[in-house]
Tab-separated table of C-alpha atoms in Angstrom:
chain	number	residue	atom	x	y	z
A	16	MET	CA	13.250	10.618	-17.892
A	17	SER	CA	12.227	12.928	-15.081
A	18	ASP	CA	14.458	15.804	-16.146
A	19	ALA	CA	13.106	15.874	-19.701
A	20	PRO	CA	11.347	19.047	-20.776
A	21	ALA	CA	7.598	18.993	-21.171
A	22	ARG	CA	6.457	17.646	-24.520
A	23	SER	CA	5.296	20.116	-27.131
A	24	ALA	CA	2.398	19.497	-29.436
A	25	ALA	CA	3.009	18.806	-33.085
A	26	PRO	CA	1.654	21.400	-35.556
A	27	GLY	CA	-2.034	20.910	-36.160
A	28	THR	CA	-2.582	18.705	-33.109
A	29	SER	CA	-4.035	19.448	-29.703
A	30	ALA	CA	-1.658	20.168	-26.849
A	31	PRO	CA	-0.741	17.190	-24.687
A	32	PRO	CA	-2.166	17.103	-21.151
A	33	GLY	CA	-0.227	19.206	-18.676
A	34	PRO	CA	1.645	17.770	-15.680
A	35	GLY	CA	-1.138	18.859	-13.326
A	36	ALA	CA	-3.732	16.813	-15.218
A	37	VAL	CA	-1.486	13.742	-15.254
A	38	VAL	CA	-0.858	14.002	-11.506
A	39	ALA	CA	-4.566	14.480	-10.769
A	40	VAL	CA	-5.581	11.446	-12.834
A	41	LEU	CA	-2.928	9.208	-11.302
A	42	ALA	CA	-3.810	10.383	-7.776
A	43	PHE	CA	-7.492	9.691	-8.408
A	44	SER	CA	-6.619	6.231	-9.745
A	45	GLY	CA	-4.572	5.532	-6.620
A	46	ILE	CA	-7.459	6.591	-4.381
A	47	VAL	CA	-9.885	4.337	-6.283
A	48	VAL	CA	-7.595	1.321	-5.905
A	49	SER	CA	-6.937	1.967	-2.203
A	50	LEU	CA	-10.707	2.296	-1.622
A	51	MET	CA	-10.980	-1.295	-2.808
A	52	GLN	CA	-8.907	-2.481	0.156
A	53	THR	CA	-11.392	-1.221	2.773
A	54	LEU	CA	-14.477	-2.011	0.735
A	55	VAL	CA	-15.550	-5.181	2.538
A	56	ILE	CA	-14.741	-4.119	6.113
A	57	PRO	CA	-18.326	-3.008	6.925
A	58	ILE	CA	-19.783	-6.335	5.749
A	59	VAL	CA	-17.144	-8.826	6.931
A	60	GLY	CA	-19.341	-9.929	9.818
A	61	GLN	CA	-22.365	-10.422	7.549
A	62	LEU	CA	-20.583	-12.204	4.678
A	63	PRO	CA	-21.310	-15.714	6.063
A	64	GLN	CA	-25.038	-14.883	5.939
A	65	TYR	CA	-24.855	-13.168	2.549
A	66	LEU	CA	-22.846	-15.963	0.910
A	67	ASN	CA	-24.250	-18.939	2.845
A	68	ALA	CA	-20.782	-19.995	3.973
A	69	SER	CA	-18.768	-20.282	7.186
A	70	ALA	CA	-16.849	-17.343	8.625
A	71	SER	CA	-13.525	-19.106	8.007
A	72	ASP	CA	-14.414	-19.521	4.348
A	73	THR	CA	-15.676	-15.971	3.820
A	74	ALA	CA	-12.416	-14.672	5.303
A	75	TRP	CA	-10.930	-15.619	1.943
A	76	ALA	CA	-12.688	-12.564	0.515
A	77	VAL	CA	-9.961	-10.571	2.287
A	78	THR	CA	-7.120	-13.074	1.977
A	79	ALA	CA	-7.588	-13.529	-1.789
A	80	THR	CA	-7.136	-9.800	-2.357
A	81	LEU	CA	-3.968	-9.762	-0.253
A	82	LEU	CA	-2.409	-12.701	-2.095
A	83	ALA	CA	-3.349	-11.431	-5.568
A	84	ALA	CA	-1.942	-7.995	-4.783
A	85	ALA	CA	1.339	-9.430	-3.520
A	86	VAL	CA	1.849	-11.394	-6.719
A	87	ALA	CA	0.558	-8.777	-9.155
A	88	THR	CA	2.440	-5.727	-7.877
A	89	PRO	CA	6.001	-6.754	-8.843
A	90	VAL	CA	4.797	-8.493	-12.013
A	91	THR	CA	2.937	-5.442	-13.328
A	92	GLY	CA	5.893	-3.259	-12.422
A	93	ARG	CA	8.271	-5.343	-14.541
A	94	LEU	CA	5.783	-5.632	-17.400
A	95	GLY	CA	5.335	-1.871	-17.273
A	96	ASP	CA	9.075	-1.350	-17.648
A	97	MET	CA	9.129	-3.753	-20.584
A	98	TYR	CA	5.937	-3.008	-22.520
A	99	GLY	CA	4.631	0.328	-21.283
A	100	LYS	CA	3.566	1.622	-17.872
A	101	ARG	CA	0.362	3.241	-19.146
A	102	ARG	CA	-0.601	-0.023	-20.829
A	103	MET	CA	-0.203	-1.936	-17.565
A	104	LEU	CA	-1.983	0.830	-15.672
A	105	LEU	CA	-4.978	0.450	-17.982
A	106	LEU	CA	-4.895	-3.332	-17.574
A	107	SER	CA	-4.765	-2.964	-13.786
A	108	MET	CA	-7.756	-0.628	-13.762
A	109	ALA	CA	-9.609	-3.044	-16.057
A	110	MET	CA	-8.981	-5.831	-13.514
A	111	LEU	CA	-10.475	-3.624	-10.805
A	112	VAL	CA	-13.605	-2.992	-12.887
A	113	ILE	CA	-14.035	-6.654	-13.866
A	114	GLY	CA	-13.394	-7.880	-10.320
A	115	SER	CA	-15.852	-5.375	-8.876
A	116	ALA	CA	-18.509	-6.453	-11.377
A	117	VAL	CA	-17.970	-10.147	-10.591
A	118	ALA	CA	-18.255	-9.458	-6.846
A	119	GLY	CA	-21.270	-7.239	-7.461
A	120	LEU	CA	-23.046	-10.099	-9.243
A	121	SER	CA	-22.088	-12.736	-6.664
A	122	ASP	CA	-24.394	-14.384	-4.150
A	123	SER	CA	-22.103	-17.297	-3.298
A	124	LEU	CA	-18.566	-17.776	-2.049
A	125	VAL	CA	-16.595	-18.731	-5.163
A	126	PRO	CA	-17.585	-15.759	-7.365
A	127	MET	CA	-16.909	-13.407	-4.451
A	128	ILE	CA	-13.397	-14.798	-3.957
A	129	VAL	CA	-12.725	-14.623	-7.704
A	130	GLY	CA	-13.944	-11.026	-7.836
A	131	ARG	CA	-11.870	-9.982	-4.836
A	132	ALA	CA	-8.778	-11.666	-6.307
A	133	LEU	CA	-9.286	-9.775	-9.573
A	134	GLN	CA	-9.591	-6.553	-7.580
A	135	GLY	CA	-6.281	-7.385	-5.900
A	136	LEU	CA	-4.618	-7.559	-9.311
A	137	SER	CA	-5.061	-3.780	-9.572
A	138	SER	CA	-2.734	-3.042	-6.660
A	139	GLY	CA	0.175	-2.103	-8.928
A	140	VAL	CA	-1.541	1.155	-9.915
A	141	ILE	CA	0.260	3.397	-7.410
A	142	PRO	CA	3.845	2.231	-8.134
A	143	LEU	CA	3.071	2.332	-11.853
A	144	GLY	CA	1.736	5.868	-11.449
A	145	ILE	CA	4.871	6.987	-9.640
A	146	SER	CA	6.997	5.473	-12.397
A	147	ILE	CA	4.984	7.324	-15.046
A	148	LEU	CA	5.633	10.566	-13.193
A	149	ARG	CA	9.377	10.000	-13.396
A	150	ASP	CA	9.157	9.535	-17.156
A	151	GLU	CA	6.769	12.403	-17.907
A	152	LEU	CA	7.281	15.231	-15.437
A	153	PRO	CA	10.044	17.833	-15.317
A	154	ALA	CA	12.443	17.391	-12.401
A	155	GLU	CA	11.141	20.380	-10.462
A	156	ARG	CA	7.646	18.846	-10.305
A	157	LEU	CA	8.635	15.257	-9.562
A	158	GLY	CA	9.082	15.380	-5.788
A	159	SER	CA	5.741	16.980	-4.933
A	160	ALA	CA	3.886	14.859	-7.509
A	161	THR	CA	5.410	11.650	-6.147
A	162	ALA	CA	4.420	12.603	-2.603
A	163	THR	CA	0.861	13.305	-3.762
A	164	ILE	CA	0.505	9.947	-5.524
A	165	SER	CA	1.959	8.129	-2.508
A	166	ALA	CA	-0.479	9.931	-0.201
A	167	SER	CA	-3.395	8.724	-2.331
A	168	LEU	CA	-2.952	5.292	-0.744
A	169	GLY	CA	-3.668	6.706	2.695
A	170	VAL	CA	-6.439	8.984	1.457
A	171	GLY	CA	-8.324	6.131	-0.168
A	172	GLY	CA	-7.900	3.909	2.875
A	173	ALA	CA	-9.046	6.609	5.297
A	174	LEU	CA	-12.034	7.779	3.250
A	175	GLY	CA	-13.003	4.290	2.148
A	176	LEU	CA	-14.148	3.085	5.562
A	177	PRO	CA	-16.822	5.752	6.242
A	178	ALA	CA	-17.927	5.732	2.599
A	179	ALA	CA	-18.285	1.950	2.583
A	180	ALA	CA	-20.105	2.008	5.927
A	181	LEU	CA	-22.512	4.656	4.618
A	182	ILE	CA	-23.280	2.610	1.486
A	183	ALA	CA	-23.637	-0.655	3.409
A	184	ASP	CA	-26.043	0.942	5.922
A	185	ASN	CA	-28.334	2.466	3.302
A	186	PHE	CA	-28.202	0.178	0.258
A	187	ASP	CA	-27.921	-3.464	-0.689
A	188	TRP	CA	-24.391	-4.745	-0.002
A	189	HIS	CA	-23.792	-5.350	-3.712
A	190	ALA	CA	-23.815	-1.561	-4.156
A	191	LEU	CA	-20.349	-1.463	-2.588
A	192	PHE	CA	-18.896	-3.309	-5.547
A	193	TRP	CA	-20.921	-1.496	-8.184
A	194	THR	CA	-19.661	1.793	-6.745
A	195	SER	CA	-16.107	0.471	-7.011
A	196	ALA	CA	-16.755	-0.603	-10.604
A	197	ALA	CA	-18.149	2.813	-11.543
A	198	LEU	CA	-15.197	4.646	-10.018
A	199	GLY	CA	-12.857	2.235	-11.795
A	200	VAL	CA	-14.479	2.997	-15.156
A	201	VAL	CA	-14.072	6.740	-14.543
A	202	ALA	CA	-10.397	6.284	-13.633
A	203	LEU	CA	-9.789	4.026	-16.637
A	204	VAL	CA	-11.293	6.545	-19.072
A	205	MET	CA	-9.309	9.398	-17.513
A	206	VAL	CA	-6.062	7.433	-17.842
A	207	LEU	CA	-6.925	6.564	-21.432
A	208	LEU	CA	-7.557	10.203	-22.340
A	209	LEU	CA	-5.029	12.123	-20.259
A	210	VAL	CA	-2.015	9.959	-19.359
A	211	PRO	CA	0.621	9.576	-22.099
A	212	GLU	CA	2.526	6.365	-22.723
A	213	SER	CA	6.158	6.460	-21.680
A	214	LYS	CA	8.872	5.825	-24.234
A	215	VAL	CA	11.226	4.455	-21.556
A	216	ARG	CA	11.296	0.673	-22.072
A	217	THR	CA	13.667	-2.140	-21.173
A	218	GLY	CA	12.473	-4.614	-23.796
A	219	GLY	CA	13.555	-8.236	-23.593
A	220	ARG	CA	11.674	-11.404	-22.701
A	221	PHE	CA	9.443	-11.637	-19.630
A	222	ASP	CA	10.784	-13.887	-16.860
A	223	LEU	CA	7.838	-16.286	-16.666
A	224	ALA	CA	9.638	-18.890	-14.536
A	225	GLY	CA	10.805	-16.182	-12.142
A	226	SER	CA	7.288	-14.784	-11.780
A	227	ALA	CA	5.892	-18.262	-11.044
A	228	GLY	CA	8.572	-18.915	-8.432
A	229	MET	CA	8.051	-15.552	-6.759
A	230	ALA	CA	4.277	-16.052	-6.766
A	231	ALA	CA	4.593	-19.476	-5.132
A	232	GLY	CA	6.976	-18.190	-2.457
A	233	LEU	CA	4.913	-15.105	-1.635
A	234	VAL	CA	1.649	-17.037	-1.504
A	235	CYS	CA	3.167	-19.528	0.956
A	236	LEU	CA	4.619	-16.735	3.099
A	237	LEU	CA	1.580	-14.462	3.205
A	238	LEU	CA	-0.873	-17.318	3.550
A	239	ALA	CA	1.019	-18.532	6.632
A	240	ILE	CA	1.106	-15.004	8.072
A	241	SER	CA	-2.535	-14.165	7.392
A	242	LYS	CA	-4.082	-17.534	8.335
A	243	GLY	CA	-1.645	-18.676	11.025
A	244	GLY	CA	-3.864	-17.275	13.762
A	245	ASP	CA	-6.819	-19.355	12.549
A	246	TRP	CA	-4.866	-22.528	11.869
A	247	GLY	CA	-2.542	-22.242	14.885
A	248	TRP	CA	1.004	-20.927	14.690
A	249	SER	CA	2.440	-24.314	15.612
A	250	SER	CA	0.171	-26.310	13.291
A	251	GLY	CA	1.692	-28.427	10.577
A	252	THR	CA	-0.003	-26.387	7.871
A	253	THR	CA	1.374	-23.062	9.101
A	254	LEU	CA	4.892	-24.338	9.737
A	255	GLY	CA	4.873	-26.194	6.428
A	256	LEU	CA	3.930	-23.035	4.551
A	257	PHE	CA	6.684	-21.059	6.264
A	258	ALA	CA	9.208	-23.771	5.421
A	259	ALA	CA	7.985	-23.938	1.823
A	260	ALA	CA	8.254	-20.144	1.548
A	261	VAL	CA	11.883	-20.212	2.679
A	262	VAL	CA	12.827	-23.029	0.303
A	263	VAL	CA	10.984	-21.588	-2.699
A	264	LEU	CA	12.178	-17.999	-2.214
A	265	VAL	CA	15.807	-19.069	-1.744
A	266	ALA	CA	15.637	-21.200	-4.894
A	267	TRP	CA	13.901	-18.334	-6.698
A	268	GLY	CA	16.619	-15.901	-5.640
A	269	LEU	CA	19.382	-18.189	-6.903
A	270	TYR	CA	17.524	-18.553	-10.206
A	271	GLU	CA	17.013	-14.797	-10.564
A	272	LEU	CA	20.733	-14.163	-10.093
A	273	ARG	CA	21.473	-16.367	-13.120
A	274	VAL	CA	18.840	-14.988	-15.517
A	275	GLU	CA	19.869	-12.321	-18.001
A	276	ARG	CA	16.676	-10.266	-17.541
A	277	PRO	CA	15.158	-11.330	-14.200
A	278	LEU	CA	11.735	-10.389	-12.885
A	279	VAL	CA	13.437	-8.698	-9.923
A	280	ASP	CA	16.953	-7.380	-10.326
A	281	LEU	CA	18.303	-8.708	-7.029
A	282	ARG	CA	21.704	-7.142	-7.607
A	283	GLY	CA	20.017	-3.799	-8.083
A	284	ALA	CA	17.806	-4.451	-5.055
A	285	ALA	CA	20.967	-5.125	-3.047
A	286	ARG	CA	22.219	-1.571	-3.642
A	287	PRO	CA	22.485	-0.118	-0.128
A	288	GLN	CA	20.043	2.726	-0.788
A	289	VAL	CA	17.419	0.380	-2.249
A	290	LEU	CA	17.939	-2.452	0.240
A	291	ILE	CA	17.850	-0.289	3.355
A	292	THR	CA	14.868	1.715	2.102
A	293	ASN	CA	12.957	-1.514	1.511
A	294	LEU	CA	13.825	-2.777	4.997
A	295	ALA	CA	12.616	0.493	6.485
A	296	SER	CA	9.450	0.137	4.394
A	297	VAL	CA	8.568	-3.143	6.112
A	298	ALA	CA	8.758	-1.423	9.507
A	299	ILE	CA	6.779	1.591	8.300
A	300	GLY	CA	4.112	-0.668	6.778
A	301	PHE	CA	3.793	-2.468	10.122
A	302	SER	CA	3.485	0.838	11.932
A	303	MET	CA	0.892	2.260	9.552
A	304	PHE	CA	-1.444	-0.706	9.857
A	305	SER	CA	-1.372	-0.847	13.663
A	306	MET	CA	-3.520	2.294	13.746
A	307	SER	CA	-6.111	0.757	11.425
A	308	LEU	CA	-6.343	-2.352	13.595
A	309	VAL	CA	-6.750	-0.652	16.973
A	310	ILE	CA	-8.619	2.638	16.623
A	311	PRO	CA	-11.817	1.353	14.919
A	312	GLN	CA	-12.127	-1.469	17.459
A	313	LEU	CA	-11.712	0.796	20.469
A	314	LEU	CA	-14.216	3.265	19.087
A	315	GLN	CA	-16.847	0.563	18.534
A	316	LEU	CA	-16.516	-1.402	21.780
A	317	PRO	CA	-19.372	-0.761	24.253
A	318	GLU	CA	-18.872	2.013	26.793
A	319	ARG	CA	-19.679	-0.503	29.542
A	320	THR	CA	-16.262	-2.077	29.035
A	321	GLY	CA	-14.754	1.026	30.619
A	322	TYR	CA	-12.508	1.797	27.652
A	323	GLY	CA	-14.720	1.431	24.574
A	324	LEU	CA	-16.513	4.487	23.205
A	325	GLY	CA	-19.658	2.847	21.805
A	326	GLN	CA	-19.471	4.433	18.356
A	327	SER	CA	-20.943	3.061	15.137
A	328	LEU	CA	-18.790	1.810	12.273
A	329	LEU	CA	-19.671	4.936	10.299
A	330	ALA	CA	-18.604	7.167	13.181
A	331	ALA	CA	-15.375	5.193	13.558
A	332	GLY	CA	-14.686	5.669	9.872
A	333	LEU	CA	-15.317	9.397	10.135
A	334	VAL	CA	-12.796	9.575	12.977
A	335	MET	CA	-10.191	7.975	10.708
A	336	ALA	CA	-11.026	10.072	7.638
A	337	PRO	CA	-9.124	13.268	8.600
A	338	SER	CA	-5.847	11.331	8.720
A	339	GLY	CA	-6.076	10.703	4.972
A	340	LEU	CA	-6.753	14.363	4.280
A	341	VAL	CA	-3.730	15.287	6.405
A	342	MET	CA	-1.574	12.939	4.313
A	343	MET	CA	-2.630	14.665	1.118
A	344	ALA	CA	-2.339	18.177	2.570
A	345	LEU	CA	1.220	17.567	3.775
A	346	ALA	CA	2.440	16.007	0.523
A	347	PRO	CA	3.881	19.367	-0.690
A	348	VAL	CA	5.575	19.880	2.690
A	349	SER	CA	7.131	16.427	2.419
A	350	ALA	CA	8.419	17.325	-1.050
A	351	LEU	CA	9.870	20.632	0.176
A	352	LEU	CA	11.722	18.870	2.983
A	353	SER	CA	13.081	16.276	0.538
A	354	ARG	CA	14.223	19.041	-1.759
A	355	ALA	CA	15.963	20.919	1.041
A	356	LYS	CA	17.420	18.055	3.076
A	357	GLY	CA	16.973	14.940	0.948
A	358	PRO	CA	14.359	12.144	1.109
A	359	LYS	CA	16.376	10.276	3.753
A	360	VAL	CA	15.743	13.090	6.224
A	361	THR	CA	12.075	13.168	5.226
A	362	LEU	CA	11.738	9.433	5.837
A	363	MET	CA	13.380	9.682	9.260
A	364	THR	CA	11.296	12.724	10.198
A	365	GLY	CA	8.102	10.959	9.182
A	366	ALA	CA	9.012	7.882	11.228
A	367	LEU	CA	9.506	10.036	14.339
A	368	ILE	CA	6.154	11.761	13.767
A	369	VAL	CA	4.440	8.376	13.486
A	370	ALA	CA	6.052	7.224	16.734
A	371	ALA	CA	4.932	10.448	18.446
A	372	GLY	CA	1.356	9.882	17.234
A	373	TYR	CA	1.285	6.394	18.702
A	374	GLY	CA	2.772	7.731	21.936
A	375	LEU	CA	-0.081	10.235	22.132
A	376	ASN	CA	-2.630	7.493	21.548
A	377	VAL	CA	-1.169	5.278	24.271
A	378	LEU	CA	-1.712	8.145	26.724
A	379	LEU	CA	-4.984	9.516	25.304
A	380	MET	CA	-7.735	6.930	24.792
A	381	GLU	CA	-10.736	8.344	26.647
A	382	GLU	CA	-12.433	10.703	24.165
A	383	VAL	CA	-13.254	10.620	20.461
A	384	TRP	CA	-11.115	13.690	19.803
A	385	HIS	CA	-8.128	11.850	21.290
A	386	PHE	CA	-8.325	9.360	18.437
A	387	VAL	CA	-8.848	12.076	15.841
A	388	LEU	CA	-5.716	13.845	17.089
A	389	ALA	CA	-3.588	10.696	17.255
A	390	SER	CA	-4.687	9.422	13.830
A	391	CYS	CA	-3.962	12.816	12.246
A	392	VAL	CA	-0.460	12.918	13.737
A	393	ILE	CA	0.193	9.357	12.581
A	394	GLY	CA	-1.256	10.210	9.172
A	395	ALA	CA	1.077	13.190	8.885
A	396	GLY	CA	4.065	10.974	9.564
A	397	ILE	CA	2.890	8.324	7.120
A	398	GLY	CA	2.491	11.029	4.481
A	399	PHE	CA	6.113	12.058	4.966
A	400	THR	CA	7.432	8.497	4.827
A	401	TYR	CA	5.340	7.446	1.836
A	402	GLY	CA	6.501	10.493	-0.112
A	403	ALA	CA	10.157	9.836	0.701
A	404	MET	CA	10.409	6.123	-0.074
A	405	PRO	CA	9.711	6.316	-3.829
A	406	ALA	CA	12.147	9.231	-4.116
A	407	LEU	CA	14.858	7.166	-2.436
A	408	ILE	CA	14.157	4.193	-4.705
A	409	MET	CA	14.119	6.267	-7.892
A	410	GLY	CA	17.307	8.012	-6.841
A	411	ALA	CA	19.135	4.679	-6.937
A	412	VAL	CA	17.805	2.904	-10.046
A	413	PRO	CA	17.805	3.729	-13.770
A	414	ALA	CA	14.586	5.060	-15.302
A	415	SER	CA	14.156	1.790	-17.218
A	416	GLU	CA	13.811	-0.113	-13.902
A	417	THR	CA	11.564	2.336	-12.060
A	418	GLY	CA	8.360	0.306	-12.326
A	419	ALA	CA	9.854	-2.903	-10.955
A	420	ALA	CA	11.794	-1.101	-8.214
A	421	ASN	CA	8.780	0.884	-6.982
A	422	SER	CA	6.598	-2.217	-7.112
A	423	LEU	CA	9.082	-4.147	-4.975
A	424	ASN	CA	9.042	-1.313	-2.443
A	425	THR	CA	5.236	-1.419	-2.378
A	426	LEU	CA	5.415	-5.175	-1.801
A	427	MET	CA	7.721	-4.635	1.186
A	428	ARG	CA	5.194	-2.270	2.747
A	429	SER	CA	2.449	-4.838	2.152
A	430	ILE	CA	4.479	-7.505	3.929
A	431	GLY	CA	4.827	-5.109	6.869
A	432	THR	CA	1.054	-4.603	7.053
A	433	SER	CA	0.461	-8.363	6.861
A	434	VAL	CA	2.867	-8.987	9.724
A	435	ALA	CA	1.207	-6.210	11.732
A	436	SER	CA	-2.189	-7.862	11.277
A	437	ALA	CA	-0.838	-11.221	12.432
A	438	VAL	CA	1.043	-9.810	15.444
A	439	ALA	CA	-1.881	-7.649	16.537
A	440	GLY	CA	-4.192	-10.639	16.226
A	441	VAL	CA	-1.961	-12.694	18.530
A	442	VAL	CA	-1.617	-9.892	21.084
A	443	LEU	CA	-5.332	-9.099	21.220
A	444	ALA	CA	-6.249	-12.790	21.387
A	445	GLN	CA	-3.909	-13.367	24.327
A	446	MET	CA	-4.637	-10.183	26.296
A	447	THR	CA	-8.381	-10.356	26.944
A	448	THR	CA	-10.928	-9.423	29.577
A	449	ARG	CA	-14.335	-10.917	30.374
A	450	PHE	CA	-17.376	-8.902	29.341
A	451	GLY	CA	-20.467	-10.864	30.257
A	452	ALA	CA	-20.222	-14.218	28.504
A	453	HIS	CA	-17.647	-12.973	26.015
A	454	ALA	CA	-13.886	-12.420	26.079
A	455	LEU	CA	-12.873	-9.100	24.550
A	456	PRO	CA	-9.414	-7.637	23.888
A	457	SER	CA	-8.327	-5.780	27.008
A	458	GLU	CA	-7.345	-2.146	27.254
A	459	SER	CA	-3.749	-3.179	27.976
A	460	GLY	CA	-3.835	-5.326	24.826
A	461	PHE	CA	-4.786	-2.336	22.705
A	462	ARG	CA	-2.103	-0.218	24.369
A	463	THR	CA	0.427	-2.957	23.622
A	464	VAL	CA	-0.444	-2.951	19.907
A	465	LEU	CA	-0.179	0.856	19.840
A	466	ALA	CA	3.200	0.610	21.562
A	467	LEU	CA	4.292	-1.938	18.961
A	468	GLY	CA	3.285	0.543	16.267
A	469	ALA	CA	5.466	3.182	17.900
A	470	GLY	CA	8.329	0.701	18.199
A	471	ALA	CA	8.041	-0.249	14.531
A	472	ALA	CA	8.197	3.429	13.558
A	473	LEU	CA	11.306	3.908	15.678
A	474	LEU	CA	12.809	0.800	14.085
A	475	GLY	CA	12.092	2.335	10.678
A	476	PHE	CA	13.848	5.522	11.827
A	477	ALA	CA	16.895	3.557	12.985
A	478	VAL	CA	17.088	1.541	9.767
A	479	ALA	CA	16.689	4.651	7.618
A	480	ALA	CA	19.628	6.254	9.395
A	481	PHE	CA	21.876	3.776	7.553
A	482	ILE	CA	20.697	4.823	4.090
A	483	PRO	CA	23.817	6.116	2.339
A	484	ARG	CA	24.154	9.468	0.653
A	485	ARG	CA	22.270	9.338	-2.643
A	486	HIS	CA	24.224	8.564	-5.805
A	487	ALA	CA	22.653	8.707	-9.241
A	488	PRO	CA	22.793	5.704	-11.565
A	489	ALA	CA	25.297	6.154	-14.346
A	490	GLY	CA	24.320	8.999	-16.649
A	491	GLU	CA	21.185	10.026	-14.739
A	492	ALA	CA	20.230	12.756	-12.337
A	493	PRO	CA	18.750	11.420	-9.127
A	494	ALA	CA	14.975	11.323	-9.200
A	495	GLY	CA	13.301	13.509	-6.646
A	496	ALA	CA	16.270	15.826	-6.337
A	497	GLU	CA	14.166	18.549	-7.935
A	498	GLY	CA	17.017	20.333	-9.606
A	499	ALA	CA	19.410	20.545	-6.686
A	500	PRO	CA	22.819	21.801	-7.855
A	501	GLU	CA	24.678	18.880	-6.335
A	502	ALA	CA	22.397	16.451	-8.193
A	503	ALA	CA	23.154	18.103	-11.513
A	504	GLU	CA	26.836	18.037	-10.747
A	505	ALA	CA	26.633	14.328	-9.867
A	506	ALA	CA	24.844	13.607	-13.128
A	507	ARG	CA	27.503	15.444	-15.149
A	508	ALA	CA	30.242	13.547	-13.345
């Protein structure tokens, strides 16, 4: 439990790793996994040539990772609660290493898709890391550590693009995956040596039928969202997948309500604090990804368009990189605000900052520094929101359910990013301008996507306003409260 004192070493044994070492290892692991998500961006356009396949087929190198991550995140969270979070963290990192090696050895489509899917299975690392923090750290360290681990997602994403572009420009494209594999091995060894196994377990039998049903429903839903633009939103395949997702997920939900130990505790997820936080997470995930979809494109479009800045992919990545550093730098500030005012206020504050950043970008799109400024403001807001959401979740669930609850919250953010990608794709495909013989997304199209990002952030703010005052689960102090007197009093009551 998060309020447990630090462990002392037994006589004659070496001292256990300190909280700082555990936080550093888990943050590094989160950065390594988030790097994997931007790994293929610099080579997406060249994959058909590299793999001797069509562009529609090589797009599965991205889609496979998305689908595998959506399925694996809640499953690894529940397995972590049952059999050990460190054990599942090690397994997740092993999947990253194996997947990277398979992709690094591939010269054809199928091995690449398999490797990318295996990489996607590692996406539960960050929610597992946050859950480990709750079990291992003293209460006064939990808030800032949680914010740091959450920020690692943004740091890896922001730094991954320029790093991947630099590698792709100077080495064989396979080096991208071997770099990922090497970093994964380092993270795995560090976890093995420095992260203790939690004694907080739920036990019981794993809900295999529930995991299969959830996987089928999520695959149908996310496949329709991610490929609907290619297949046509009114095509039979897209509509059929949406219909199948509704039917399967409803049936899955009814089944989960009747199982003694379900994969996802839907009754627990229906607690107002958990439910509303997850709904806000979808909006925040949408808002976060809008920046990643618009800014690199605008920076790379030719200057002759009148609104493009003619930058290289590496330069575009370097413009985005400071936003990740801002997320990490403001993690302690986010924790201080949560300690003083509660994570609900932090989440709402972050959402307003994100909206302000998008507002700046709508107005300022002429110079490179405009995009640096806007992305840093948005990154600051994302850092606040991503630090607050796990604290809100952990403040409403028992320690034995932390892994599953955090993983579900991560899944909600992923759904938001998937929807953002689909919506932005539709907007930019419909709002175009002629540039020579080609149709390019228009300046007004980009402004519209940025405005949608601001609107999603404001929606997240409005939803978060309905999060009720935090109440601890029976017999537990609220996680993230960091020793507040009212939290201790609530726990005693």
